[in-house]
XYZ file of C-alpha atoms in Angstrom:
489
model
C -69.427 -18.216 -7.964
C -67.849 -15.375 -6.075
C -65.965 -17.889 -3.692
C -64.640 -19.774 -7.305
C -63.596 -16.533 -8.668
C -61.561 -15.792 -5.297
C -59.974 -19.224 -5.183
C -59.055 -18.740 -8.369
C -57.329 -15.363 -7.752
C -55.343 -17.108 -5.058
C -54.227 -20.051 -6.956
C -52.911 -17.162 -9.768
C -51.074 -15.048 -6.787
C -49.219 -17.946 -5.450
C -48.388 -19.446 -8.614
C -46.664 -15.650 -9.472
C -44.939 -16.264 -6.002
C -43.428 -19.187 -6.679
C -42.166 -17.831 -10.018
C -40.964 -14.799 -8.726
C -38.945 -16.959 -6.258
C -37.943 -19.080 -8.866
C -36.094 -16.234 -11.078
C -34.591 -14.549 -8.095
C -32.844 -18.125 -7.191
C -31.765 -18.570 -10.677
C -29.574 -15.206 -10.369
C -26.303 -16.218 -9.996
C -24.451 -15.246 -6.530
C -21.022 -14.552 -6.097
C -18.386 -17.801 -5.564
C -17.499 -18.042 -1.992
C -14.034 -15.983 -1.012
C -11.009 -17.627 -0.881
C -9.394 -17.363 2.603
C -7.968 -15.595 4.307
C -9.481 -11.967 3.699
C -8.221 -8.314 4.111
C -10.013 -5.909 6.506
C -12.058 -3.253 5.849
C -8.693 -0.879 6.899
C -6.384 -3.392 4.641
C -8.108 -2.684 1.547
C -8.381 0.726 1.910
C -4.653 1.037 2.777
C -4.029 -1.134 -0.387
C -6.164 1.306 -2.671
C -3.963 4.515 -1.403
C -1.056 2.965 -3.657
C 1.357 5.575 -2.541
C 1.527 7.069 0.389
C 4.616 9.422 2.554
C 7.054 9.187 5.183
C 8.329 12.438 6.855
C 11.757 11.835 8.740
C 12.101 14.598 10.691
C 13.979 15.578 14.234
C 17.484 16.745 15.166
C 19.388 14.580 12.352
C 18.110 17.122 10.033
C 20.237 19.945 11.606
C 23.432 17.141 12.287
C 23.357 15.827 8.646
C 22.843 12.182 10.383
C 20.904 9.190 9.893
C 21.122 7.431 13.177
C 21.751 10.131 15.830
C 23.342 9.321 18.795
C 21.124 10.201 21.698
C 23.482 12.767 23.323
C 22.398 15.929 20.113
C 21.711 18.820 22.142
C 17.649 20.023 21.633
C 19.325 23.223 21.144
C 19.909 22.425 17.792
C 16.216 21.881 16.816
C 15.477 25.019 15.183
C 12.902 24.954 11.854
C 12.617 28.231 12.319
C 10.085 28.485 8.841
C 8.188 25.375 9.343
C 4.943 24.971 7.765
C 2.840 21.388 7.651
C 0.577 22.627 5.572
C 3.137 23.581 2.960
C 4.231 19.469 3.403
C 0.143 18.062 2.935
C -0.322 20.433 -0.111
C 3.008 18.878 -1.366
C 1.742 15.577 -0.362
C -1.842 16.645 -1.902
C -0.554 17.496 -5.204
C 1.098 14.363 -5.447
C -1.927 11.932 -5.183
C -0.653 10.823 -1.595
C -3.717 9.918 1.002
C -1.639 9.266 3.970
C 1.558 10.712 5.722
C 3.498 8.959 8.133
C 5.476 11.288 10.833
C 9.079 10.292 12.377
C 7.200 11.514 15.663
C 10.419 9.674 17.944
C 13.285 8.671 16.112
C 16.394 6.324 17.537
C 17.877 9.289 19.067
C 15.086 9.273 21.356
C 14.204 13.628 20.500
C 10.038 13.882 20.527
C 8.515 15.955 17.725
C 5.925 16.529 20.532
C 6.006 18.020 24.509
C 5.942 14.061 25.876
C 5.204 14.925 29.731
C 7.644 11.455 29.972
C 10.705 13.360 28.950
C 12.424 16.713 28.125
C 14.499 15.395 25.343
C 11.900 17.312 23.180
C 10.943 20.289 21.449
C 9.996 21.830 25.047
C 14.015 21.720 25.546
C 14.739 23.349 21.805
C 14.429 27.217 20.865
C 11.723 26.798 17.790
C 9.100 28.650 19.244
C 10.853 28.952 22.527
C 10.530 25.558 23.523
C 6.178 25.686 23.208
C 6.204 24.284 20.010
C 4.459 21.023 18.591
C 5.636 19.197 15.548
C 3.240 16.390 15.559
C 0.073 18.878 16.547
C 0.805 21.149 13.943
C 1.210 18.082 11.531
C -1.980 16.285 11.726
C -3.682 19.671 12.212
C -2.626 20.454 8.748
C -3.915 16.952 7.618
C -7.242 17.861 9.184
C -7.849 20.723 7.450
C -6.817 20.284 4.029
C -9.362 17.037 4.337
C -8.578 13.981 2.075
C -5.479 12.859 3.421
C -5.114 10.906 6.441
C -1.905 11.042 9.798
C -0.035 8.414 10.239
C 2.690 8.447 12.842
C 6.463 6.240 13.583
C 7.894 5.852 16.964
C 11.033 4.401 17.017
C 11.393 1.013 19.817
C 15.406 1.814 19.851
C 16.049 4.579 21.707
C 19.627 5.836 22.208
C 19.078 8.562 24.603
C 16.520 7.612 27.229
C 18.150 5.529 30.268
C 15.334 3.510 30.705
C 16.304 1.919 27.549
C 17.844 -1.493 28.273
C 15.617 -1.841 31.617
C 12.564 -4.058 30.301
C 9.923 -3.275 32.468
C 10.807 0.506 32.565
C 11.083 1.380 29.253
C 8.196 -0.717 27.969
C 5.993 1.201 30.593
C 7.678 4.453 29.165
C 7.161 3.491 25.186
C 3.729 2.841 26.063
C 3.099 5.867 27.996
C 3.991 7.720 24.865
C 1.720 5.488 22.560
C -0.669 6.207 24.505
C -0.274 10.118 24.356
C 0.095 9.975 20.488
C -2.939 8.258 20.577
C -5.191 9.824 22.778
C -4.274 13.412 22.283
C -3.776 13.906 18.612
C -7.048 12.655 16.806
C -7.457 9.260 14.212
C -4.119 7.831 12.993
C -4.439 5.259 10.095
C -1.119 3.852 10.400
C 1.513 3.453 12.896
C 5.028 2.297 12.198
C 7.288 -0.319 15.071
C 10.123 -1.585 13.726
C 13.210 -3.679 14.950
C 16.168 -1.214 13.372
C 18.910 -0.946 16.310
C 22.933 -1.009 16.296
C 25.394 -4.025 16.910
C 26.394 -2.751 20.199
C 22.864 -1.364 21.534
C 21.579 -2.643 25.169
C 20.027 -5.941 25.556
C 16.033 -4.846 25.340
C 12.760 -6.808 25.087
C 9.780 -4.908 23.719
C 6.503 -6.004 24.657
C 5.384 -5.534 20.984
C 1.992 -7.725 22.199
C 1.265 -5.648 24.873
C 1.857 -2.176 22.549
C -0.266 -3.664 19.493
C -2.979 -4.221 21.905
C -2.831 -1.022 23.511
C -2.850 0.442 19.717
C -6.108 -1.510 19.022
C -7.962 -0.491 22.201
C -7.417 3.619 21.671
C -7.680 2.820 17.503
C -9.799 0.092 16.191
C -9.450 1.227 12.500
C -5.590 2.108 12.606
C -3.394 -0.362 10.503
C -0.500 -1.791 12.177
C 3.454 -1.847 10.541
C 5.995 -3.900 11.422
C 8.759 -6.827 10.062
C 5.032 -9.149 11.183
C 2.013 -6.791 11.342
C -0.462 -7.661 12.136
C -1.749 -5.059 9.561
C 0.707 -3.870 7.436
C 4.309 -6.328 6.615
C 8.262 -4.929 5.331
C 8.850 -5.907 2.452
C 11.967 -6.494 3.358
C 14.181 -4.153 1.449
C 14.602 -0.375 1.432
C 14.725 -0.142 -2.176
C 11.093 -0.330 -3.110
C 11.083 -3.610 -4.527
C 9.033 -6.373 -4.158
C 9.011 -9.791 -5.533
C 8.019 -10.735 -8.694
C 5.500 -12.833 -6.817
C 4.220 -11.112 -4.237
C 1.618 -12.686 -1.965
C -0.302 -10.799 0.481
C -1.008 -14.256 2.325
C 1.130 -15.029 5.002
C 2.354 -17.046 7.734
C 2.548 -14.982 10.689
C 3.411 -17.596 12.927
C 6.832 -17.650 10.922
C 7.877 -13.718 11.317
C 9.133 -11.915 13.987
C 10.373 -8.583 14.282
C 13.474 -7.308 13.051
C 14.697 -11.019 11.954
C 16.679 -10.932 8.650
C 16.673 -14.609 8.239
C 12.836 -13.974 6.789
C 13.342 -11.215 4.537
C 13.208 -13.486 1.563
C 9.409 -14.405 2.654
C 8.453 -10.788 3.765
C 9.304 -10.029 0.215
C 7.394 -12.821 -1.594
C 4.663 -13.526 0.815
C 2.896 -17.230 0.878
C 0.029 -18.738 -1.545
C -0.343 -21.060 1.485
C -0.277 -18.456 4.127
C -3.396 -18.246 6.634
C -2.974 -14.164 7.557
C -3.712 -11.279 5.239
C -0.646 -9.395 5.665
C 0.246 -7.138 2.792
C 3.852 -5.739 2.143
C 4.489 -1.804 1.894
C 7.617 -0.679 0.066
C 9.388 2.477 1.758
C 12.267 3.965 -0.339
C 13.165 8.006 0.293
C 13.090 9.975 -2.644
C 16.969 11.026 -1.776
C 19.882 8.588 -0.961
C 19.360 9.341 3.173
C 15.865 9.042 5.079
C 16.765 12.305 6.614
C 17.547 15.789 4.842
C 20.996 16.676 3.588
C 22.249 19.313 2.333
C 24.503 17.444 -0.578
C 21.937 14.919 -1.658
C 19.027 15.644 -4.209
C 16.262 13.960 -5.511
C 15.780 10.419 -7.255
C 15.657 11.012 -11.209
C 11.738 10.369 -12.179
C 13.006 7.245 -14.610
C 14.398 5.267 -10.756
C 10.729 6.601 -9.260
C 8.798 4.970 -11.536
C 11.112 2.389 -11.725
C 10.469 1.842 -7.732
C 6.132 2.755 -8.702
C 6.411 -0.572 -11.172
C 8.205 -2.693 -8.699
C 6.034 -2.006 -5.850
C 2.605 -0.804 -6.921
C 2.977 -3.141 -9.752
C 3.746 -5.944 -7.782
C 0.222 -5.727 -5.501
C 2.174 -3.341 -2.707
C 2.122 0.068 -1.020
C 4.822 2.271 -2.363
C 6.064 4.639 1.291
C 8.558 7.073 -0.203
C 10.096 9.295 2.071
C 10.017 12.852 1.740
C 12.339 14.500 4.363
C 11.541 18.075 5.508
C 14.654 20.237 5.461
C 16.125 22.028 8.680
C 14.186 25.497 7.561
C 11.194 23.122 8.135
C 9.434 22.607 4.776
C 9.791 19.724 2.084
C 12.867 21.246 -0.066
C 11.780 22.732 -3.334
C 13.534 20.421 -6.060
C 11.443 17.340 -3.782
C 8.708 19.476 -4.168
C 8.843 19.660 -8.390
C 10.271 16.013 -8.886
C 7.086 14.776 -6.635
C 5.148 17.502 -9.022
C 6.709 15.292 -12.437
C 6.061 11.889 -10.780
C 2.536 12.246 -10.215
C 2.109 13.624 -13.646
C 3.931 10.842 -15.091
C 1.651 8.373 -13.346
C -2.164 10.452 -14.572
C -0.295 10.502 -18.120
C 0.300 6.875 -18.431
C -2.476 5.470 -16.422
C -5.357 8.428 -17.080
C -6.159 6.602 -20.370
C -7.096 3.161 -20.601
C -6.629 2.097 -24.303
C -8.782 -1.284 -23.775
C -11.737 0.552 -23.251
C -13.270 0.625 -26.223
C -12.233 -2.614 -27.668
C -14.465 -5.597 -27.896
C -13.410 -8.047 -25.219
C -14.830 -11.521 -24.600
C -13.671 -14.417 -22.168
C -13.418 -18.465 -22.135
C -16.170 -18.631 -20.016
C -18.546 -16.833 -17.577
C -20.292 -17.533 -14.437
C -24.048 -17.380 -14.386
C -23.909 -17.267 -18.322
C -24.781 -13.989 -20.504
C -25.887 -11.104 -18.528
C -25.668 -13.308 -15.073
C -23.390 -10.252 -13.725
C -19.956 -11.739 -14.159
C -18.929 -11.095 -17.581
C -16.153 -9.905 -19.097
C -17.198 -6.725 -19.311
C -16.657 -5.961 -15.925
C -13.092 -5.213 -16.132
C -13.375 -2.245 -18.164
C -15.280 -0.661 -15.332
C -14.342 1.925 -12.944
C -15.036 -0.156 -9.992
C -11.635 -2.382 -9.542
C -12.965 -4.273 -6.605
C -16.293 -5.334 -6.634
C -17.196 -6.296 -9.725
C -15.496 -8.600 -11.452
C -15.161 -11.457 -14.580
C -15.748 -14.899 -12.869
C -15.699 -17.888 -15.442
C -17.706 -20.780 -15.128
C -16.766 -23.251 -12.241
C -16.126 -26.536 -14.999
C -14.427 -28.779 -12.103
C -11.533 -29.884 -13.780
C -10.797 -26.838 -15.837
C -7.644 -25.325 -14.845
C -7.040 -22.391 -17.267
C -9.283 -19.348 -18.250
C -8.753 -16.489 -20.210
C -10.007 -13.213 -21.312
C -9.347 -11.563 -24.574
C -9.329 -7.694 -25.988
C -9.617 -7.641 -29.307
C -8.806 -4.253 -31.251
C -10.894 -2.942 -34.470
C -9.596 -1.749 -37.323
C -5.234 -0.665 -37.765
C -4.853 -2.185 -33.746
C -3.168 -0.790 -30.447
C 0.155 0.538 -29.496
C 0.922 0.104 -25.751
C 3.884 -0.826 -23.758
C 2.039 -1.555 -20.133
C -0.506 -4.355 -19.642
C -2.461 -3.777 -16.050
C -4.516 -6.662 -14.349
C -6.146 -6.381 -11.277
C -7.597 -8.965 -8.759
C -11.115 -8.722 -6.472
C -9.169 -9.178 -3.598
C -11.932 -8.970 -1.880
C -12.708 -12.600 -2.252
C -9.084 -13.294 -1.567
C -5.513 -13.406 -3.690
C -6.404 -16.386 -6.290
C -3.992 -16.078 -9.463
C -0.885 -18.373 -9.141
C 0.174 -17.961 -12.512
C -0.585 -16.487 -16.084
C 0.195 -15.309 -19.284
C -0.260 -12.723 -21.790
C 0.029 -13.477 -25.597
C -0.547 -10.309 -27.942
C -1.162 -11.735 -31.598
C -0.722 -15.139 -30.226
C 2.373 -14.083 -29.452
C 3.575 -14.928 -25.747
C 5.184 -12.060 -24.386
C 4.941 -12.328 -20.316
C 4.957 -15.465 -18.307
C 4.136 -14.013 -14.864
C 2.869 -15.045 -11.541
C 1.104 -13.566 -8.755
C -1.460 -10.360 -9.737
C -3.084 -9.434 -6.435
C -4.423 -5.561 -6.143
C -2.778 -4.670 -9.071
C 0.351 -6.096 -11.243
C 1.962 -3.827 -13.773
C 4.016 -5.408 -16.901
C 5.993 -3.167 -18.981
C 6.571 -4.243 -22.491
C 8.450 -2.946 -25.127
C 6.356 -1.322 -27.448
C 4.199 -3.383 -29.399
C 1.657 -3.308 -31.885
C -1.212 -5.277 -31.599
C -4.791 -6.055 -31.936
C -5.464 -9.405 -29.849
C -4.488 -9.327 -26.439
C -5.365 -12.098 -23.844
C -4.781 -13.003 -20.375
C -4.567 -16.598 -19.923
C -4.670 -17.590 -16.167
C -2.996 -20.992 -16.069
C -3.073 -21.401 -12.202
C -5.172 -19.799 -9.415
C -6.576 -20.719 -5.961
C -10.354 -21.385 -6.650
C -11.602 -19.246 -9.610
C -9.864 -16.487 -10.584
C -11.449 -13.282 -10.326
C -10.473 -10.507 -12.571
C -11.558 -6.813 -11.570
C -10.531 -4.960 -14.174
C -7.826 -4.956 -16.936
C -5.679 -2.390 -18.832
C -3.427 -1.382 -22.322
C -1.471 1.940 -21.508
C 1.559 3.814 -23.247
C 4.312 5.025 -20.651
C 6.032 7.503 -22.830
C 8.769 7.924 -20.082
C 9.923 4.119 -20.477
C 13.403 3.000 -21.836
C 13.705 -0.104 -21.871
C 17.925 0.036 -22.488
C 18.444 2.849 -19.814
C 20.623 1.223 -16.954
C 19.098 2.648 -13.561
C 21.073 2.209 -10.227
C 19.818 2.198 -6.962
């Protein structure tokens, strides 16, 4: 009897096993990514959104952009600089990374390069013993929360190495190489191809740099005209396309080639690199202080914030130091008003307590994809996924308002880029209404409206690469918006 008993007891345990089993294979997984994938560093530069450039060196004190090589160090005297004064600037801001002019074309280093004495060793700011770029990403360090990047300029107009391949490429990455080793983690580092019509003949070894850069850096994000991080978008204004891919071919870029700044800026649904565009634009006219310039109106900077935040891009704006060595105070307060403008329209998400439902969902009800996901605070990894139908091209999801409805005048969708860039196309009908016929989504894709009064929104995704995969989804009012005011950049 005892041995029944015990049989029995097994027969019940294993058939609990099997069902067990059984429910945990009915949960639904994830669909498979879409190729090809950001990084780990990609998507973290993607989520900083807006980040700074600091031109800095002896154009400041010549009221130049492009110096000419032959400016005295003399002249190099911030005589009341203070980096920490530019991260709590940057800090107040929202900005998580700062990018350094640590070499511009004029060749002048920021830092005591043992390569050269065209550098603050040759100037009078702290008889010759000071350190720009040390006292820089010091400051980063200890406020905590924001992150060094760091620009060194290929051209070089002073050095006479410059024009002599093997020599200077052994000399650029000699510096690298200090900038690397000697002043702690960098999360970005800036090559580009900017030089004059008449400048020397000169091959960079951009291969042999990037791989240098990877061997002292393995988590640093690499900028250029064609990465292989970080990709120009092709303009200085800020803009990117309306679509705006971050899939890419990089087989078809090249560094500073202007035939390609048409693709830079739109990016490829067929391209087999993850290669996202960052926007830089300076906050003045000029990338370096002057004197006679001041600061962009905040309607043009969030103008610029729609264009390239809204359009799944990194906005850079340049913030130039001034020649007493701090980030000028009307910069300071129109950075102070840009930021707030950005918490006031975005802080409150007006969809959030609506009732929201979708065409379809993977898994069914409660199977982890629904549409409820997108009016969560995580805007990556969870997610709406409708149901995989085969033939079904279009999907949508739809906020529905209770009661006297909605005013808003910005719709935000975001993508879970983390399985890849899927939307192609879509469209957004308030009231049935169709109001925006728009492409490409990505990290995030801002439309502005003009106001409207609503209470059915929804998102109808009439093309996408595999399933589309929606992360999160907003209604916001952007008080600051009019739509008749002609801004010119």
């Amino acid at each position: 009897m005892a041995k029944f008993w015990c049989s029995l007891c097994i027969i019940i345990i294993l058939q609990l096993s099997k069902l067990a089993i059984s429910r945990r294979e009915q949960v639904p997984t994830p669909p498979l990514p879409v190729l090809p994938l950001p990084t780990f560093s990609q998507l973290k530069w993607q989520q900083r959104e807006l980040i700074m450039f600091l031109h800095f060196g002896v154009n400041t004190f010549t009221d130049s952009e492009w110096g000419t090589g032959k400016e005295n160090p003399a002249i190099f005297n911030p005589a009341g600089l203070d980096a920490k004064q530019w991260v709590t600037t940057a800090a107040e801001a929202g900005i998580s990374l700062m990018i350094l002019t640590a070499k511009h074309h004029d060749g002048f280093c920021l830092w005591p390069s043992r390569y050269t004495d065209h550098s603050v060793v040759s100037s009078p700011w702290k008889n010759g013993h000071g350190d720009v770029v040390q006292e820089f990403v010091s400051a980063v360090k200890a406020h905590g929360g924001i992150d060094a990047g760091l620009y060194l300029s290929p051209w070089d107009r002073h050095d006479r190495r410059y024009g002599q391949d093997l020599q200077y490429n052994e000399y650029y990455l000699a510096q690298l190489q200090e900038l690397l080793i000697e002043y702690g983690s960098v999360k970005e580092i800036w090559f580009d191809g900017a030089k004059g019509k008449n400048a020397k003949n000169m091959s960079y070894y951009f291969t042999d740099w990037f791989a240098m850069v990877r061997e002292l850096q393995s988590s640093i994000n690499i900028f250029s005209d064609a990465g292989p991080d970080v990709r120009w978008v092709g303009n200085e204004r800020g803009f990117a396309g309306n679509t705006s891919w971050s899939t890419i071919n990089s087989t078809s870029l090249s560094i500073g080639n202007a035939s390609i700044i048409d693709y830079l800026n739109t990016g490829d649904p067929k391209g087999t690199n993850w290669l996202p565009a960052e926007c830089d634009v300076s906050i003045r006219k000029g990338w370096f202080w002057h004197k006679s310039e001041s600061p962009k109106k905040l309607s043009e900077l969030l103008e610029i914030y729609y264009n390239s935040v809204g359009r799944n891009c990194v906005m850079l704006l340049n913030v130039p130091p001034n020649s007493t060595g701090l980030i000028s105070e009307t910069d300071v307060q129109r950075l102070k008003q840009f930021r707030s403008a950005i918490d006031t329209i975005f802080s409150t998400n007006l969809a959030e307590k609506c009732f929201i439902k979708a065409s379809s969902q993977r898994g069914g009800k409660g199977g982890g994809f629904g549409p409820e996901n997108v009016l969560d605070s995580d805007h990556l990894w969870t997610y709406w996924a409708p149901r995989d139908d085969g033939h079904k091209k279009e999907h949508w999801i739809e906020i529905r308002v209770q009661n006297e409805g909605l005013r808003f005048n910005v719709v935000r969708i975001q993508e879970a880029i983390g399985l890849g860039q899927r939307i192609v196309r879509h469209e957004i009908f308030v009231d049935g209404k169709k109001l925006v016929e728009g492409t490409t989504v990505g990290h995030k894709r801002l439309h502005r409206l003009e106001e409207v009064h609503g209470r059915v929104v929804r998102i109808v995704v009439k093309e996408s690469r595999g399933l589309p995969l929606i992360s999160s989804i907003g209604l916001h009012f952007d008080p600051y918006w009019n739509p008749n005011e002609q801004l010119l950049f």
